[in-house]
PDB file of C-alpha atoms in Angstrom:
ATOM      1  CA  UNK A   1       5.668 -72.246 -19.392  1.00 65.00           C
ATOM      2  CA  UNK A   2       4.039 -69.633 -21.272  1.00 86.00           C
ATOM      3  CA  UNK A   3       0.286 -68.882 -20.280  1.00 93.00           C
ATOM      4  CA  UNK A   4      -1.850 -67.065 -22.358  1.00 96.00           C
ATOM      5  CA  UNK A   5      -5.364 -65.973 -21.982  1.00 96.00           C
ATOM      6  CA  UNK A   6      -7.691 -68.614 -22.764  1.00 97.00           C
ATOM      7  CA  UNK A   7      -5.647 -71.502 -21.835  1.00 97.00           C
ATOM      8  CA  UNK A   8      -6.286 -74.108 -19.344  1.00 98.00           C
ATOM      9  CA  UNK A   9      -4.774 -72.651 -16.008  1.00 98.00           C
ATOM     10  CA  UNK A  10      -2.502 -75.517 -15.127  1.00 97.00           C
ATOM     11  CA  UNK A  11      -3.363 -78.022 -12.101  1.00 98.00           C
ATOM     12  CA  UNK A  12      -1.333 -78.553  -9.234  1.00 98.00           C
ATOM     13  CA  UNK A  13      -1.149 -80.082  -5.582  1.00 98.00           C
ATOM     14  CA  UNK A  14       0.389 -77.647  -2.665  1.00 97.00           C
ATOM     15  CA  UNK A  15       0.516 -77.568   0.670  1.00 98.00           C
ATOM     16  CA  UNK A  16      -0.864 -74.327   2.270  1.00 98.00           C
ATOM     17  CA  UNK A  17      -2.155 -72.812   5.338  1.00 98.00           C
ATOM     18  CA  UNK A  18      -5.343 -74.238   5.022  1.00 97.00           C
ATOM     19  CA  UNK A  19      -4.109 -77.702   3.971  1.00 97.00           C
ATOM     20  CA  UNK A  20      -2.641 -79.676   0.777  1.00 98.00           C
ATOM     21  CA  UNK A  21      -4.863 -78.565  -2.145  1.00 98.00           C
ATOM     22  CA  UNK A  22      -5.616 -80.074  -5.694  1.00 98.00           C
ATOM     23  CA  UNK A  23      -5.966 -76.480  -7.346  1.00 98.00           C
ATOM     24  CA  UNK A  24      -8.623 -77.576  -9.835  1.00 98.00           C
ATOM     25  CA  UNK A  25     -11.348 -79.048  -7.428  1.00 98.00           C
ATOM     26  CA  UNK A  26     -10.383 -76.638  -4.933  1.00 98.00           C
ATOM     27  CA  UNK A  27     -11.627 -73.846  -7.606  1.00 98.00           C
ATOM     28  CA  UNK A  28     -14.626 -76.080  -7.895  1.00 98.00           C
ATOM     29  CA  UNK A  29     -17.599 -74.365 -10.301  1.00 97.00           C
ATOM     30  CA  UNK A  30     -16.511 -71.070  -9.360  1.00 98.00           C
ATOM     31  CA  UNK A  31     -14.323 -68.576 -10.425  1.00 98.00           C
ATOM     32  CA  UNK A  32     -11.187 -67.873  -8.479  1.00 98.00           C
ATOM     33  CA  UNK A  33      -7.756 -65.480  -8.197  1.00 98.00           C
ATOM     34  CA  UNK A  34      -4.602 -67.045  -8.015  1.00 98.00           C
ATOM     35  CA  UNK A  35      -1.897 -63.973  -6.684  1.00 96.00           C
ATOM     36  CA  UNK A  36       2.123 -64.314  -6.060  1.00 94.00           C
ATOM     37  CA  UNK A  37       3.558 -62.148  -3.566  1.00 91.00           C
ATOM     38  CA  UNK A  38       7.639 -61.419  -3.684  1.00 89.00           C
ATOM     39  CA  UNK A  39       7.889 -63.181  -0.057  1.00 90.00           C
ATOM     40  CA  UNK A  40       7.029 -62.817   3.338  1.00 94.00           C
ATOM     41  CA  UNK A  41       7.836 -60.609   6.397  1.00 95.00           C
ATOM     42  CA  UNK A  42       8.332 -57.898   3.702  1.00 93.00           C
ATOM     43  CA  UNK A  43       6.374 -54.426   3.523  1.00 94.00           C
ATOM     44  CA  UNK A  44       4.413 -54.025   0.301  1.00 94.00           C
ATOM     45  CA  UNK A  45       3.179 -57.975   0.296  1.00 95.00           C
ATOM     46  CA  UNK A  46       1.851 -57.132   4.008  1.00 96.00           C
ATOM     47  CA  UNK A  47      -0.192 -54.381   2.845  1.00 97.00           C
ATOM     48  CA  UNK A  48      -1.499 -56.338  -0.059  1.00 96.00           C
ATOM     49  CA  UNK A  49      -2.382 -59.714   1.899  1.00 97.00           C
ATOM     50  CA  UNK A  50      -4.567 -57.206   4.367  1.00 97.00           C
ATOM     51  CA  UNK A  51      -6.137 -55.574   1.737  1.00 97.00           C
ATOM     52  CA  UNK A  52      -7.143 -58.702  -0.243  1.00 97.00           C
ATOM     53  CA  UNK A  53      -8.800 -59.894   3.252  1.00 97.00           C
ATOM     54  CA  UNK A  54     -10.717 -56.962   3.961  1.00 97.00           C
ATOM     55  CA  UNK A  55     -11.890 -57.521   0.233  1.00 97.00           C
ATOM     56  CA  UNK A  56     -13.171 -61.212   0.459  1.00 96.00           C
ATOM     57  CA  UNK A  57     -16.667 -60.267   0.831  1.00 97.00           C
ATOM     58  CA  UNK A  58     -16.482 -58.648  -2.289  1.00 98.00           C
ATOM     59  CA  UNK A  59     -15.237 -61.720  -4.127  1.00 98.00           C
ATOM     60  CA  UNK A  60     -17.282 -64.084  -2.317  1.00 98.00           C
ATOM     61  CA  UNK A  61     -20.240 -62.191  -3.376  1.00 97.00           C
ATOM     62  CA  UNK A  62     -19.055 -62.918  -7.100  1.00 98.00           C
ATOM     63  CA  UNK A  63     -18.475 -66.556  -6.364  1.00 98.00           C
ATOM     64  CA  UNK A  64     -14.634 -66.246  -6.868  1.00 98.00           C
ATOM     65  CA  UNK A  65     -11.806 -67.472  -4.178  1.00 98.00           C
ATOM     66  CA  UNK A  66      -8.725 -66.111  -3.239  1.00 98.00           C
ATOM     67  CA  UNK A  67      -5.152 -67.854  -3.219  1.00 98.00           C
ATOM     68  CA  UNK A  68      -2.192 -66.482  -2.574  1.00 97.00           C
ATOM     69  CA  UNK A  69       1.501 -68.213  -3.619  1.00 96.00           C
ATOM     70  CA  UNK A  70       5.507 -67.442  -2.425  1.00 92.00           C
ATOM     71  CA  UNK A  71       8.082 -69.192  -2.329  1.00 91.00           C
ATOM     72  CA  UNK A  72       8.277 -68.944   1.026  1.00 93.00           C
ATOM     73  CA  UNK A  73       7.488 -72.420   3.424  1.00 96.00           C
ATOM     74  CA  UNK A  74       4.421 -72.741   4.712  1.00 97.00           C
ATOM     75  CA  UNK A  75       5.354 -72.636   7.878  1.00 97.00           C
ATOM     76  CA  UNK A  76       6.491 -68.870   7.512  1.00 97.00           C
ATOM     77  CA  UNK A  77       3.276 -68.264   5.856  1.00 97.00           C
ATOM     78  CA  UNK A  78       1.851 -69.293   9.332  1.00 97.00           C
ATOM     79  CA  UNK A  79       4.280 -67.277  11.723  1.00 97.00           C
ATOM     80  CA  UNK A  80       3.983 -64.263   9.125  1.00 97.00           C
ATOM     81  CA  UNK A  81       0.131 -63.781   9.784  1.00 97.00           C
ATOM     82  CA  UNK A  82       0.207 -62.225  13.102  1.00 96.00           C
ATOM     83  CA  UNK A  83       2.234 -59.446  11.902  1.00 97.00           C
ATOM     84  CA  UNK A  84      -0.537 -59.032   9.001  1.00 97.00           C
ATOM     85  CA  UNK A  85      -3.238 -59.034  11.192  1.00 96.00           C
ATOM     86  CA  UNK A  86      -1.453 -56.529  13.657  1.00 97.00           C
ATOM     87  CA  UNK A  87      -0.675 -54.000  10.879  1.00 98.00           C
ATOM     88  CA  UNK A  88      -3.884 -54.296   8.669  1.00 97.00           C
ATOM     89  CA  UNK A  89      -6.494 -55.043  11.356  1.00 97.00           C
ATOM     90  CA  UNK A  90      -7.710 -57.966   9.639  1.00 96.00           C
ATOM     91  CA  UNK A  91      -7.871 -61.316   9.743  1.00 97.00           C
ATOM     92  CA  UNK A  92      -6.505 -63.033   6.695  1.00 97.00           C
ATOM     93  CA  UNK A  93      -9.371 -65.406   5.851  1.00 97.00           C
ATOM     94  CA  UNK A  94      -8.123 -67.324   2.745  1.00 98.00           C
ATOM     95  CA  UNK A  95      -4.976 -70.021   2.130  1.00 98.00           C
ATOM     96  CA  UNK A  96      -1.271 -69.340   0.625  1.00 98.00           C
ATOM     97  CA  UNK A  97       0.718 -71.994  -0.945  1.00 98.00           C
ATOM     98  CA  UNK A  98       3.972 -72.903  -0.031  1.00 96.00           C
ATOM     99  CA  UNK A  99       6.491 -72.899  -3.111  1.00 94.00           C
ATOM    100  CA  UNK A 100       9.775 -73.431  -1.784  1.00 93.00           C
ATOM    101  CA  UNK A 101      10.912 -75.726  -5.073  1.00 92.00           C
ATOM    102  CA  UNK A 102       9.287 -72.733  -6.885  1.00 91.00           C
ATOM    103  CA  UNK A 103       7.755 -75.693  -9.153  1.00 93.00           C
ATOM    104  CA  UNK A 104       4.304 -73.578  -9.523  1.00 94.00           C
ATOM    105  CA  UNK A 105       5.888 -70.565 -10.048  1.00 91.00           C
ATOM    106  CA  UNK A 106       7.488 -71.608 -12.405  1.00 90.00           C
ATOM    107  CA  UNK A 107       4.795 -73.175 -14.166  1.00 93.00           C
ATOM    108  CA  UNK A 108       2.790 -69.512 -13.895  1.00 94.00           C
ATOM    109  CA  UNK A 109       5.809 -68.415 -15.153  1.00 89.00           C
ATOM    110  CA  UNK A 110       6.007 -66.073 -11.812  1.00 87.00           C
ATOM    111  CA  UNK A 111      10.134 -65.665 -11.240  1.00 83.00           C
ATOM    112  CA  UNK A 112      11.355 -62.615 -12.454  1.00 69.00           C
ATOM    113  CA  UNK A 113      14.001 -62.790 -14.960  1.00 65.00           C
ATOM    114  CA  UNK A 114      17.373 -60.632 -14.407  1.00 60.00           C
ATOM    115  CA  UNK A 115      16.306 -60.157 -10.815  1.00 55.00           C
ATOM    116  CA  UNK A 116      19.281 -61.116  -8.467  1.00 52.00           C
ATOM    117  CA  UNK A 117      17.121 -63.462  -6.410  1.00 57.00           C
ATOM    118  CA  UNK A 118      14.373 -65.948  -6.904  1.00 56.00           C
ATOM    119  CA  UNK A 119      11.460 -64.725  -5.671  1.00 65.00           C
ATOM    120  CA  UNK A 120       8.082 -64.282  -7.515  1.00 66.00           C
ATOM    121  CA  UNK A 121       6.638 -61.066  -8.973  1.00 74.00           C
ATOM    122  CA  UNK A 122       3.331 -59.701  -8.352  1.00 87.00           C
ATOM    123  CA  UNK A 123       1.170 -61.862 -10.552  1.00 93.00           C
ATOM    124  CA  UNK A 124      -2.356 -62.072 -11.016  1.00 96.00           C
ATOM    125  CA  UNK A 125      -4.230 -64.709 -12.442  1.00 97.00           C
ATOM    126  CA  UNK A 126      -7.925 -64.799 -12.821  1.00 98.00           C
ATOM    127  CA  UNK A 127      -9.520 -68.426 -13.940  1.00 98.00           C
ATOM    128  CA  UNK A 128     -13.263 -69.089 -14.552  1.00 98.00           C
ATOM    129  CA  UNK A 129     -15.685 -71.926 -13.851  1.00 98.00           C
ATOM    130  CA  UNK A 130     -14.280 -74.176 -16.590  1.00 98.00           C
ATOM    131  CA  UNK A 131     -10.215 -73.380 -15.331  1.00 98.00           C
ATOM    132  CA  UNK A 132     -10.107 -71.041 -18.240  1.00 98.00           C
ATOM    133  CA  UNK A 133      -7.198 -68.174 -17.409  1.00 98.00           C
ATOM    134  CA  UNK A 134      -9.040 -64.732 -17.935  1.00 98.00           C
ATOM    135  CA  UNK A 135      -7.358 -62.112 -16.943  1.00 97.00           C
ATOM    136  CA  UNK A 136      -3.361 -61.581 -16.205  1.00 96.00           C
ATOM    137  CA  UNK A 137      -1.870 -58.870 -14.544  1.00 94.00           C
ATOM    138  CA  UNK A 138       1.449 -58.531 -13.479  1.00 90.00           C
ATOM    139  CA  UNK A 139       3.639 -55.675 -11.211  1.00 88.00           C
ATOM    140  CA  UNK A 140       7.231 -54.625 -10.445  1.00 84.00           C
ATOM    141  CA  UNK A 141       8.204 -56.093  -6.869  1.00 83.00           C
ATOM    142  CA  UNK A 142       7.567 -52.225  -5.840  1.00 86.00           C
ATOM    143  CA  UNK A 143       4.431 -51.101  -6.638  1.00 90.00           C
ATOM    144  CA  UNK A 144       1.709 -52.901  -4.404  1.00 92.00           C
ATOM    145  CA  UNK A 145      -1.081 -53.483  -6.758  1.00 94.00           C
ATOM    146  CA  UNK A 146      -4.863 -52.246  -6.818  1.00 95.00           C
ATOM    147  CA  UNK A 147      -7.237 -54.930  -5.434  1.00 95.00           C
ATOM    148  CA  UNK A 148     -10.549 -52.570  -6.315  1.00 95.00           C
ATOM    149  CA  UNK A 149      -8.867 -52.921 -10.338  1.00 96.00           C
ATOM    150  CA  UNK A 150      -8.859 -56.832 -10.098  1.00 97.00           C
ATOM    151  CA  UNK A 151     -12.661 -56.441  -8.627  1.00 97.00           C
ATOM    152  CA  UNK A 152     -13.573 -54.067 -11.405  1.00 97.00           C
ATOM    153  CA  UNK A 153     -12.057 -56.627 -14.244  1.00 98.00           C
ATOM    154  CA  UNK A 154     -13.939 -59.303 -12.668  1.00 98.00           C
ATOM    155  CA  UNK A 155     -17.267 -57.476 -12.611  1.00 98.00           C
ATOM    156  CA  UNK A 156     -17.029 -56.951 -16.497  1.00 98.00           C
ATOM    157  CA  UNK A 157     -15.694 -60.477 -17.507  1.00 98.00           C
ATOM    158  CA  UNK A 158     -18.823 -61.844 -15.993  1.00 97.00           C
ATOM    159  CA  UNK A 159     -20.801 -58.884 -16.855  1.00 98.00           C
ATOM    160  CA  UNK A 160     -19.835 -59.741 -20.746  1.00 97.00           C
ATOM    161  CA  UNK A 161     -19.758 -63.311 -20.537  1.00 97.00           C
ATOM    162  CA  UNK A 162     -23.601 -62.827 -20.042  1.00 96.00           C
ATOM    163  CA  UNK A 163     -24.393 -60.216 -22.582  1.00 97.00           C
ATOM    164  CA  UNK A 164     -23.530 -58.685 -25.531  1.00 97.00           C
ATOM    165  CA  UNK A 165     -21.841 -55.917 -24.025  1.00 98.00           C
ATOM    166  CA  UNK A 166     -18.514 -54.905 -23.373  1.00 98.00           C
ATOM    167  CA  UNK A 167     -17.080 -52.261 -21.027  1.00 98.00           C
ATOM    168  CA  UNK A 168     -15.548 -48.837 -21.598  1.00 98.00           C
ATOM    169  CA  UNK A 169     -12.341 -47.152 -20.477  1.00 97.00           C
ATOM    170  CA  UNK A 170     -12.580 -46.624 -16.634  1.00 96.00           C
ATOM    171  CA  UNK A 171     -16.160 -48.461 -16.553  1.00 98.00           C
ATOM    172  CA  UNK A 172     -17.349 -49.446 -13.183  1.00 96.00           C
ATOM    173  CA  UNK A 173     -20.336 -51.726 -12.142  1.00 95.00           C
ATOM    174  CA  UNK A 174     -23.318 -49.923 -12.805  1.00 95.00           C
ATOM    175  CA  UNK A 175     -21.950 -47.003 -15.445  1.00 97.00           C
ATOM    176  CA  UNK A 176     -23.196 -47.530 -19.304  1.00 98.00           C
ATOM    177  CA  UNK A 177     -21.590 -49.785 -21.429  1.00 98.00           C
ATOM    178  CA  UNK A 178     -20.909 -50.700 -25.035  1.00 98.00           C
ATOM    179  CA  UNK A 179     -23.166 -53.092 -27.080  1.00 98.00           C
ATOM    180  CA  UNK A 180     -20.357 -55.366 -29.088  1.00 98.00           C
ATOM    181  CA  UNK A 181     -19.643 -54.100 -33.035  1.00 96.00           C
ATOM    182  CA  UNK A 182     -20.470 -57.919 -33.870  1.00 96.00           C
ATOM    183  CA  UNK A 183     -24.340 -57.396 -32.960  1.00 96.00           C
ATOM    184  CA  UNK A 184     -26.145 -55.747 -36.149  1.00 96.00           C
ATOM    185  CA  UNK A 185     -28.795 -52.589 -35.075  1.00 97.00           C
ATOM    186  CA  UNK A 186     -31.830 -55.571 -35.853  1.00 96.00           C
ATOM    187  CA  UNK A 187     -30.450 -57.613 -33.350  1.00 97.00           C
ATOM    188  CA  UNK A 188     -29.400 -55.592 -30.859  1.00 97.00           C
ATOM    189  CA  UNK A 189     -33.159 -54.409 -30.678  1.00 96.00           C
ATOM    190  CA  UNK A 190     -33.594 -58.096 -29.500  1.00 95.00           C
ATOM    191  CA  UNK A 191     -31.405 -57.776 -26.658  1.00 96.00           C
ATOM    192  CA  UNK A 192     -31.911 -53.752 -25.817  1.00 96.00           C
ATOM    193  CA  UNK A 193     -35.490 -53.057 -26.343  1.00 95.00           C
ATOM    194  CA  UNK A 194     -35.201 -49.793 -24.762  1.00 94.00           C
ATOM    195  CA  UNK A 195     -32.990 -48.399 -26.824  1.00 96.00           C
ATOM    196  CA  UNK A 196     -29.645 -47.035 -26.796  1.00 97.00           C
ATOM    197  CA  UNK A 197     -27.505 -44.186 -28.419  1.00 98.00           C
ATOM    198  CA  UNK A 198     -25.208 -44.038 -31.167  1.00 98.00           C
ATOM    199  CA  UNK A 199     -22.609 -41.604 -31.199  1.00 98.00           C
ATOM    200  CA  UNK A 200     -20.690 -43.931 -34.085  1.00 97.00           C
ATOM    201  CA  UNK A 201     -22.058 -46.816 -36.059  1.00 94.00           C
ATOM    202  CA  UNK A 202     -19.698 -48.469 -33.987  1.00 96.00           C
ATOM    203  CA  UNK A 203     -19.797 -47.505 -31.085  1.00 98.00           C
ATOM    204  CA  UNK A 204     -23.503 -47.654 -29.153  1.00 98.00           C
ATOM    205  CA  UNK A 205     -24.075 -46.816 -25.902  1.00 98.00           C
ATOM    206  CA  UNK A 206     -26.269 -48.904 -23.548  1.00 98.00           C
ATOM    207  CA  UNK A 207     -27.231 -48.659 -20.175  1.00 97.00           C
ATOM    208  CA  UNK A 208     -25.434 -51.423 -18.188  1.00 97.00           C
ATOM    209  CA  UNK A 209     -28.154 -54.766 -18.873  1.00 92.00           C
ATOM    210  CA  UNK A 210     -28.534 -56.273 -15.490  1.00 84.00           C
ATOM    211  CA  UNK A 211     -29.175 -53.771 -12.992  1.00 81.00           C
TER     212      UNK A 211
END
């Protein structure tokens, strides 16, 4: 199946670490990441999983959830977490779904093709409060990817969801942003009364709305 952004992110039932799941009412009215991992017991995946825990704050405090997939069992999910914990000093502190048929990886379209095995590639998918998919990222098996970048992508989808704004190259919460092309100079007055600067008719520089 082919996902693109926009689309409904499609529903499932798994069993994972925390218990079987429906994956639309467990995202509730938040906003939540769905991440694959290659498989367990392996280096770069380790590394990630402790990472992403040590990060939950930070996506708790912007109402989104954390779920990791494999197709490993759940089972080796469980027995995997100790060494996690032992090597990343952290507890991990959200579920991962057990995909041995590989039935929702394939539906996220997460198997590598021309691979000589089965296993799922670092995916990323980021789905809003209506199940909308709104951001996709996806990594070679060897490069572990940057948790802080899926944070940062998060903080400007909701940023720009809520204004008329979007965000520059390397923007992070709190830097200036851009007010959209769409919005004419009258009505951007509406929504930035204290001004801004213009460096293109364009392109208009505003200080970041909500902080």
């Amino acid at each position: 199946m082919n996902i693109h952004l926009g689309d409904i992110a499609p529903d499932f039932e798994a069993d994972t670490t925390e218990g079987n799941i429906n994956f639309h009412d467990w995202i509730g009215d938040g906003w939540a990441i769905l991440f694959s991992h290659p498989a367990d017991f392996t280096p770069v995946c380790t590394t990630e999983l402790g990472e992403t825990a040590k990060l939950k704050e930070e996506f708790d405090k912007r109402k989104c959830k954390i779920i990791a997939i494999s197709v490993d069992s759940v089972e080796d999910h469980k027995a995997w977490l100790g060494d996690i914990e032992e090597t990343q000093s952290c507890v991990v502190n959200f579920p991962i779904i057990g995909d041995e048929d590989k039935q929702i990886s394939r539906l996220y379209d997460m198997l590598h093709p021309g691979e000589d095995d089965t296993s799922a590639v670092r995916s990323v998918f980021l789905i809003d409060p209506s199940k909308k998919v709104r951001m996709m990222l996806t990594y070679p098996k060897s490069a572990g990817r940057n948790f802080n970048e899926i944070l940062r992508v998060l903080d400007s989808i909701q940023l720009t969801d809520g204004y008329k704004v979007a965000t520059p190259a390397n923007w992070s919460s709190g830097d200036d942003v851009i007010i959209v092309p769409s919005l004419s100079d009258e009505e951007a007055k509406e929504h930035f009364p204290e001004g801004w600067k213009t460096l293109k008719s364009y392109l208009r520089i505003v200080k970041q709305p909500n902080r």
